[in-house]
Short mmCIF file of C-alpha atoms in Angstrom, two decimals:
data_model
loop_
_atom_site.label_atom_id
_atom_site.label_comp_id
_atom_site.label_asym_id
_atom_site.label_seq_id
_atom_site.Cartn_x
_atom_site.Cartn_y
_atom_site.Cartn_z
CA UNK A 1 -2.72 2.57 19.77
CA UNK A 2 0.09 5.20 19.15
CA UNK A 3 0.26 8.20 18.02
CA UNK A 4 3.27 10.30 16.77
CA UNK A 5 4.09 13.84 15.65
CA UNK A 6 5.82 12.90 11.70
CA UNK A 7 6.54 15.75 9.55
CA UNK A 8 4.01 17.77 11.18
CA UNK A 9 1.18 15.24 10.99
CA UNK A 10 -0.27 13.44 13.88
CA UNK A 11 0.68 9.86 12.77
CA UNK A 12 -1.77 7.27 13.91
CA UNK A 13 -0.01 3.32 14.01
CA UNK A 14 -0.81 -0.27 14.86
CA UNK A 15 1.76 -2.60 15.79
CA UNK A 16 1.93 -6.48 16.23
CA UNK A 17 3.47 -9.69 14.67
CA UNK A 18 6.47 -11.05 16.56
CA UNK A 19 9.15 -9.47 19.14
CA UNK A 20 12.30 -9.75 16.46
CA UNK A 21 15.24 -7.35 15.00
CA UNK A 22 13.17 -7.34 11.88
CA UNK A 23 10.20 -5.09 10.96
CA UNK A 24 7.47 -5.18 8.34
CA UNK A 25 5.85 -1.44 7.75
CA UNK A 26 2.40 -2.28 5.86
CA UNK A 27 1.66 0.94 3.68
CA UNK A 28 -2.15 1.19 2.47
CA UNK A 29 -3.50 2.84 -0.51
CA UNK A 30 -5.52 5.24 -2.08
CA UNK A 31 -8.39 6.63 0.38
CA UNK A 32 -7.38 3.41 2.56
CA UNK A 33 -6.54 2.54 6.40
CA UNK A 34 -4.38 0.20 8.26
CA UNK A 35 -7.47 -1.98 8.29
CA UNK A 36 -7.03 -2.80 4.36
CA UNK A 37 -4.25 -5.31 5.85
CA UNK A 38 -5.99 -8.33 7.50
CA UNK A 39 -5.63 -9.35 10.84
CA UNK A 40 -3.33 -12.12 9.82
CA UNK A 41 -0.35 -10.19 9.12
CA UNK A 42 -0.78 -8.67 12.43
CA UNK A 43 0.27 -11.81 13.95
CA UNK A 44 2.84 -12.97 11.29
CA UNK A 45 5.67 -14.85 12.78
CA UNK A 46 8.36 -13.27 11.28
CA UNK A 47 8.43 -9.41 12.04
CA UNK A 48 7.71 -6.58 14.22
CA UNK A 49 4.70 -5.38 12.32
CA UNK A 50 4.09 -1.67 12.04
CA UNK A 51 0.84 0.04 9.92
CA UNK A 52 0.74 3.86 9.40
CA UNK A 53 -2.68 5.26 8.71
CA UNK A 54 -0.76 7.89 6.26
CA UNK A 55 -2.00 11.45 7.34
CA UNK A 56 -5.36 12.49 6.70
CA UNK A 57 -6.76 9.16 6.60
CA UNK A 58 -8.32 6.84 9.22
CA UNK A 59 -6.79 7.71 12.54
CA UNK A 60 -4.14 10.61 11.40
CA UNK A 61 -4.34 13.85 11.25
CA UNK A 62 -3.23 16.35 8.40
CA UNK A 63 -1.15 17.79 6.41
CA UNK A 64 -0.95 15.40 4.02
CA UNK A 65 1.53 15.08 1.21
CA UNK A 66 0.52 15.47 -2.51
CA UNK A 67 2.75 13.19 -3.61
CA UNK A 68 4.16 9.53 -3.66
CA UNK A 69 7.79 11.21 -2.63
CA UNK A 70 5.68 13.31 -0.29
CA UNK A 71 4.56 10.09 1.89
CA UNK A 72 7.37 8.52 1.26
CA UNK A 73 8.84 11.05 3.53
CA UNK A 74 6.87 10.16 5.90
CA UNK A 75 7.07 6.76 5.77
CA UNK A 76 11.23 7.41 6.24
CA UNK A 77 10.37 9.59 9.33
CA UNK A 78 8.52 7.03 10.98
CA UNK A 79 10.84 4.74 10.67
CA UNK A 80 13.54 6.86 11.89
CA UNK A 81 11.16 7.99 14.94
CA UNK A 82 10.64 4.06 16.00
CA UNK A 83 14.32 3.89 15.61
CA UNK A 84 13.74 0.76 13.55
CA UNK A 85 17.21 -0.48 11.96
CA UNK A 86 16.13 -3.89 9.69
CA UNK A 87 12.96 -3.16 7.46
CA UNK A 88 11.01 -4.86 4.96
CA UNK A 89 8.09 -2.55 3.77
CA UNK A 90 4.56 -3.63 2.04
CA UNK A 91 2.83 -1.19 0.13
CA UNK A 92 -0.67 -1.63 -2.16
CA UNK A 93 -1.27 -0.05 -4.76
CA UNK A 94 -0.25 3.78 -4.04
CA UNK A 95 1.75 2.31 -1.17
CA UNK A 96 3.52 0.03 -3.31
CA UNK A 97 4.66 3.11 -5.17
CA UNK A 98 5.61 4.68 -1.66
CA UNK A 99 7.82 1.50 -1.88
CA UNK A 100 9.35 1.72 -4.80
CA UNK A 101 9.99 5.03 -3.96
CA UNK A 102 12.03 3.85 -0.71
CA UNK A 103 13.71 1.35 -2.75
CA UNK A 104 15.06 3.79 -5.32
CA UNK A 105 16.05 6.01 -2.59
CA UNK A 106 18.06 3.07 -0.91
CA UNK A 107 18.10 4.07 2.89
CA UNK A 108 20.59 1.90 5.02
CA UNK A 109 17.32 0.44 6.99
CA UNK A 110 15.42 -1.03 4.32
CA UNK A 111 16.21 -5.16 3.59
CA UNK A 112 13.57 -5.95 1.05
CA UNK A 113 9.91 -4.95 -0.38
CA UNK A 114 6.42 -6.80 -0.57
CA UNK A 115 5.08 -4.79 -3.89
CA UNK A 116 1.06 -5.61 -3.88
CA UNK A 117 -1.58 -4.55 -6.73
CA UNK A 118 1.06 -1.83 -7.68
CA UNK A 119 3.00 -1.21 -10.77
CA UNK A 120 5.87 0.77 -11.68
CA UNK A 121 3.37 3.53 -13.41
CA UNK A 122 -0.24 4.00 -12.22
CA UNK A 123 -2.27 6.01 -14.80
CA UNK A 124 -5.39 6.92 -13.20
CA UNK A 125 -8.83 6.98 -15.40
CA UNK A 126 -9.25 10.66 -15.15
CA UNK A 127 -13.40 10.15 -14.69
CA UNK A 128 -12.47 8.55 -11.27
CA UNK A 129 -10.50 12.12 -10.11
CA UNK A 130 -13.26 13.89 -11.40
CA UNK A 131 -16.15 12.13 -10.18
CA UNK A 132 -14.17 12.38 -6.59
CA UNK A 133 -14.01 15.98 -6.71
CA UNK A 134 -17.69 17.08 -8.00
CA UNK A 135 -19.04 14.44 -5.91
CA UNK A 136 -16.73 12.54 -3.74
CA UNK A 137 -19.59 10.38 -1.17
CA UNK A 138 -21.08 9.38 -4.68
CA UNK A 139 -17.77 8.68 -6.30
CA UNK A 140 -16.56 6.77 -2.99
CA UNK A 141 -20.36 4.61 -3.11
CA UNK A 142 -19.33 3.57 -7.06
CA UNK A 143 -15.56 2.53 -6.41
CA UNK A 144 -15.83 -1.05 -4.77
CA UNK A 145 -16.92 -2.39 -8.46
CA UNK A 146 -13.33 -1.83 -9.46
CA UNK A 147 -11.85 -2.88 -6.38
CA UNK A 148 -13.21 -6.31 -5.70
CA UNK A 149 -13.66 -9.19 -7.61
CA UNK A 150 -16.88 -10.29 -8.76
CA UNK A 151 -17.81 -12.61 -5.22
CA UNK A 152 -16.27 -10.88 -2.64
CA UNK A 153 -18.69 -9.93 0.13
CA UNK A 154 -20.89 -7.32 0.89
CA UNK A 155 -19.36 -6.62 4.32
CA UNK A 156 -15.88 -5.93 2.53
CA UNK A 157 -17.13 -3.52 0.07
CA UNK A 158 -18.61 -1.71 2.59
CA UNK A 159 -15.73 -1.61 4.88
CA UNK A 160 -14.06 -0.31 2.04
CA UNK A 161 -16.47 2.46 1.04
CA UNK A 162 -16.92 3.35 4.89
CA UNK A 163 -12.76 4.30 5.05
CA UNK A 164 -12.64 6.43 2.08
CA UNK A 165 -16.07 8.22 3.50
CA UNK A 166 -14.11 8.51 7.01
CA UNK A 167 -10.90 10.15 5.06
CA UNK A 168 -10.66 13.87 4.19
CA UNK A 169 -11.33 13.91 0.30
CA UNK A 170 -8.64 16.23 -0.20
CA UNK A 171 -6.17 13.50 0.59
CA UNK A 172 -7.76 11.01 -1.00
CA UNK A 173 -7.86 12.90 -4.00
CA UNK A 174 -4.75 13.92 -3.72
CA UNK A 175 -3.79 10.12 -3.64
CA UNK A 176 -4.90 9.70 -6.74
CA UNK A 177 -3.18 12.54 -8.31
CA UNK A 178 -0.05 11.36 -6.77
CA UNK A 179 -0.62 7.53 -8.31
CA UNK A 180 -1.46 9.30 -11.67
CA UNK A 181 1.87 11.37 -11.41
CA UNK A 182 3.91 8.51 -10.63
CA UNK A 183 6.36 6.62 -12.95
CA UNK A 184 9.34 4.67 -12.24
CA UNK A 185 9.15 2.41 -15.49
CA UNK A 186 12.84 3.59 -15.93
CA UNK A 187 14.35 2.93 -13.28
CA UNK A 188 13.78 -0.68 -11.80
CA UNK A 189 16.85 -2.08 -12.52
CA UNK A 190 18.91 0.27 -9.64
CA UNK A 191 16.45 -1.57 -7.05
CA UNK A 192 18.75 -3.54 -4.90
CA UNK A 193 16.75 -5.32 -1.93
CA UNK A 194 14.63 -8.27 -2.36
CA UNK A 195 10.99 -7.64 -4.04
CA UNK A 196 7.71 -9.72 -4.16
CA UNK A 197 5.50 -9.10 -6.30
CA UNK A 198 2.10 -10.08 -5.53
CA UNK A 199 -0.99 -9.63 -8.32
CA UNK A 200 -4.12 -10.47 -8.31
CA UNK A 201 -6.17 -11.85 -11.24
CA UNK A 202 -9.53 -9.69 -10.92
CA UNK A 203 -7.15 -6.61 -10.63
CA UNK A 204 -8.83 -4.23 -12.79
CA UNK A 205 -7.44 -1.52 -11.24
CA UNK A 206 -3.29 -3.09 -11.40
CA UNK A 207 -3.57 -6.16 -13.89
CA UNK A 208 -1.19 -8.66 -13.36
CA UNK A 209 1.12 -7.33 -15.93
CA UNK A 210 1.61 -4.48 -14.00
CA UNK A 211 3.29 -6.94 -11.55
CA UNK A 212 4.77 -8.94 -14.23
CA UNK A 213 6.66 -5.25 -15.41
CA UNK A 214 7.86 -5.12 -11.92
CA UNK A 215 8.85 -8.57 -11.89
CA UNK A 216 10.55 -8.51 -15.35
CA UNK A 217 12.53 -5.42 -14.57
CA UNK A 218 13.54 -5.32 -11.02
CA UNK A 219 16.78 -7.70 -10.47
CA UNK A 220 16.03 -10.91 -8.51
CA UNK A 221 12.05 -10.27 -8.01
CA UNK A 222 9.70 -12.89 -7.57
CA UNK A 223 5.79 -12.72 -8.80
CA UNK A 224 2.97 -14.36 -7.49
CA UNK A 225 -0.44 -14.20 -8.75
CA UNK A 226 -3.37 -14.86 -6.31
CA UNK A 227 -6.81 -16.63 -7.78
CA UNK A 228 -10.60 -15.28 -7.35
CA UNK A 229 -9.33 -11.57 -5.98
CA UNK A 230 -9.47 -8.01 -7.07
CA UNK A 231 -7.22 -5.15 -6.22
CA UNK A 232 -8.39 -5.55 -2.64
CA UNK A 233 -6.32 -8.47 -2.47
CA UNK A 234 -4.90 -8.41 1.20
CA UNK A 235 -8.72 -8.90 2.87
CA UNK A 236 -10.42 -11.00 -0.10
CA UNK A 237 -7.69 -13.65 0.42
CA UNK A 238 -5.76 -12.96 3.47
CA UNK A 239 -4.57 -16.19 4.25
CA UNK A 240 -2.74 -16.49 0.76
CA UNK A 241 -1.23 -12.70 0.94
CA UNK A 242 0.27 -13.84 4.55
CA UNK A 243 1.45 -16.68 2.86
CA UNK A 244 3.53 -15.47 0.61
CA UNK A 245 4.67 -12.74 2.89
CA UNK A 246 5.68 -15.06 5.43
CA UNK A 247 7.94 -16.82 2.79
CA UNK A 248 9.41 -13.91 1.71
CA UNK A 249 10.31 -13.28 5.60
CA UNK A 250 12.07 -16.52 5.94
CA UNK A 251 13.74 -16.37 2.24
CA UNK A 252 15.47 -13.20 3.63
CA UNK A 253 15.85 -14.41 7.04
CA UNK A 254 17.82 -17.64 5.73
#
């Protein structure tokens, strides 16, 4: 898999889905990987598919940003390294606010945004930043309980728990931070490109109101809400998320 110099970091990427004008960039979240997207969008029909680790986590390097615009940034630069000209981006959770971010700042690439288990403001309980920096392996062991729903499997949490051990703890805590900084409530109605919103119902993390907000407030945007998954959404119900994503491809492609 590649590897490029963005912004100073050593910027790990997978690639797949279709050989087509149009791109999908798949942004993870908090403490996450590439690998918090499931295969299935890998191979989606409609778009070039490109997944950043962001830097410091999984397979990239350092520095990282300390905030939302910070990766956003980055995000841009990859883009503009790939010389990619027709874009649709996906973004969970802090990536969806990397997103959002991208949307407000209206580049002449982007064509439309998948917005998953995000929300236009993402407090973050302040026990979770604190238990991550006095103890951040036993922090990391307690966090699947908030981001799965109640029957996911065992294997998932601990692929989860196993990326956030694998990332430097400085950038995932600086993640968090950068979620709890964030707020665009204000400001959803300049969006201009066509949003999905996708929500999950055992989202304790992003409740579906977060994605109704979004929905409610950004022109045009259309909300799903996916049964029997948490805030890990994308790999508890994969075949759903690709779904919807794939519909949102051909909606824009029509």
């Amino acid at each position: 898999m590649p590897v490029m110099k963005i912004h100073g970091a050593d910027l790990f990427y997978a690639a797949g889905g279709a050989d087509t004008d149009l791109s999908l960039v798949l942004i993870h979240g908090s403490g996450a990987t590439h690998e918090s997207y499931p295969p299935e969008l890998f191979s989606i029909p409609g778009a070039r598919v490109i997944a950043p680790d962001l830097p410091g986590h999984g397979q990239s390097q350092g520095p990282f940003p300390e905030s939302v615009a910070g990766y956003a940034e980055v995000v841009s630069g990859l883009v503009a390294a790939l010389r990619l000209s027709k874009v649709v981006v996906m973004g969970h959770s802090l990536g969806g606010a990397v997103c959002l971010t991208l949307c407000l700042q209206k580049p002449g690439w982007l064509k439309g945004a998948v917005l998953m288990g995000t929300g236009a403001r993402l407090r973050v309980n302040p026990m979770i930043i604190e238990g991550l920096s006095k103890d951040y392996l036993g922090a990391v062991s307690m966090m699947d309980s908030f981001l799965f729903a109640s029957e996911a499997p065992a294997e998932l949490r601990e692929t989860s728990r196993d990326h956030m051990k694998k990332a430097d703890p400085q950038a995932v805590i600086n993640d968090f931070r950068a979620c709890n900084a964030f707020d665009v409530m204000a400001r959803l109605s300049e969006i201009a490109v066509p949003c999905q919103v996708i929500s999950a119902d055992q989202d304790v993390l992003t409740a579906p109101k977060y994605g109704q907000y979004l929905a409610d407030h950004i022109p045009g945007a259309v909300h799903s809400v996916i049964q029997g998954a948490g805030h890990m959404m994308a790999v508890e119900k994969p075949g759903e998320v690709t779904g919807i994503v794939e519909s949102f491809l051909a909606r824009l492609s029509a």
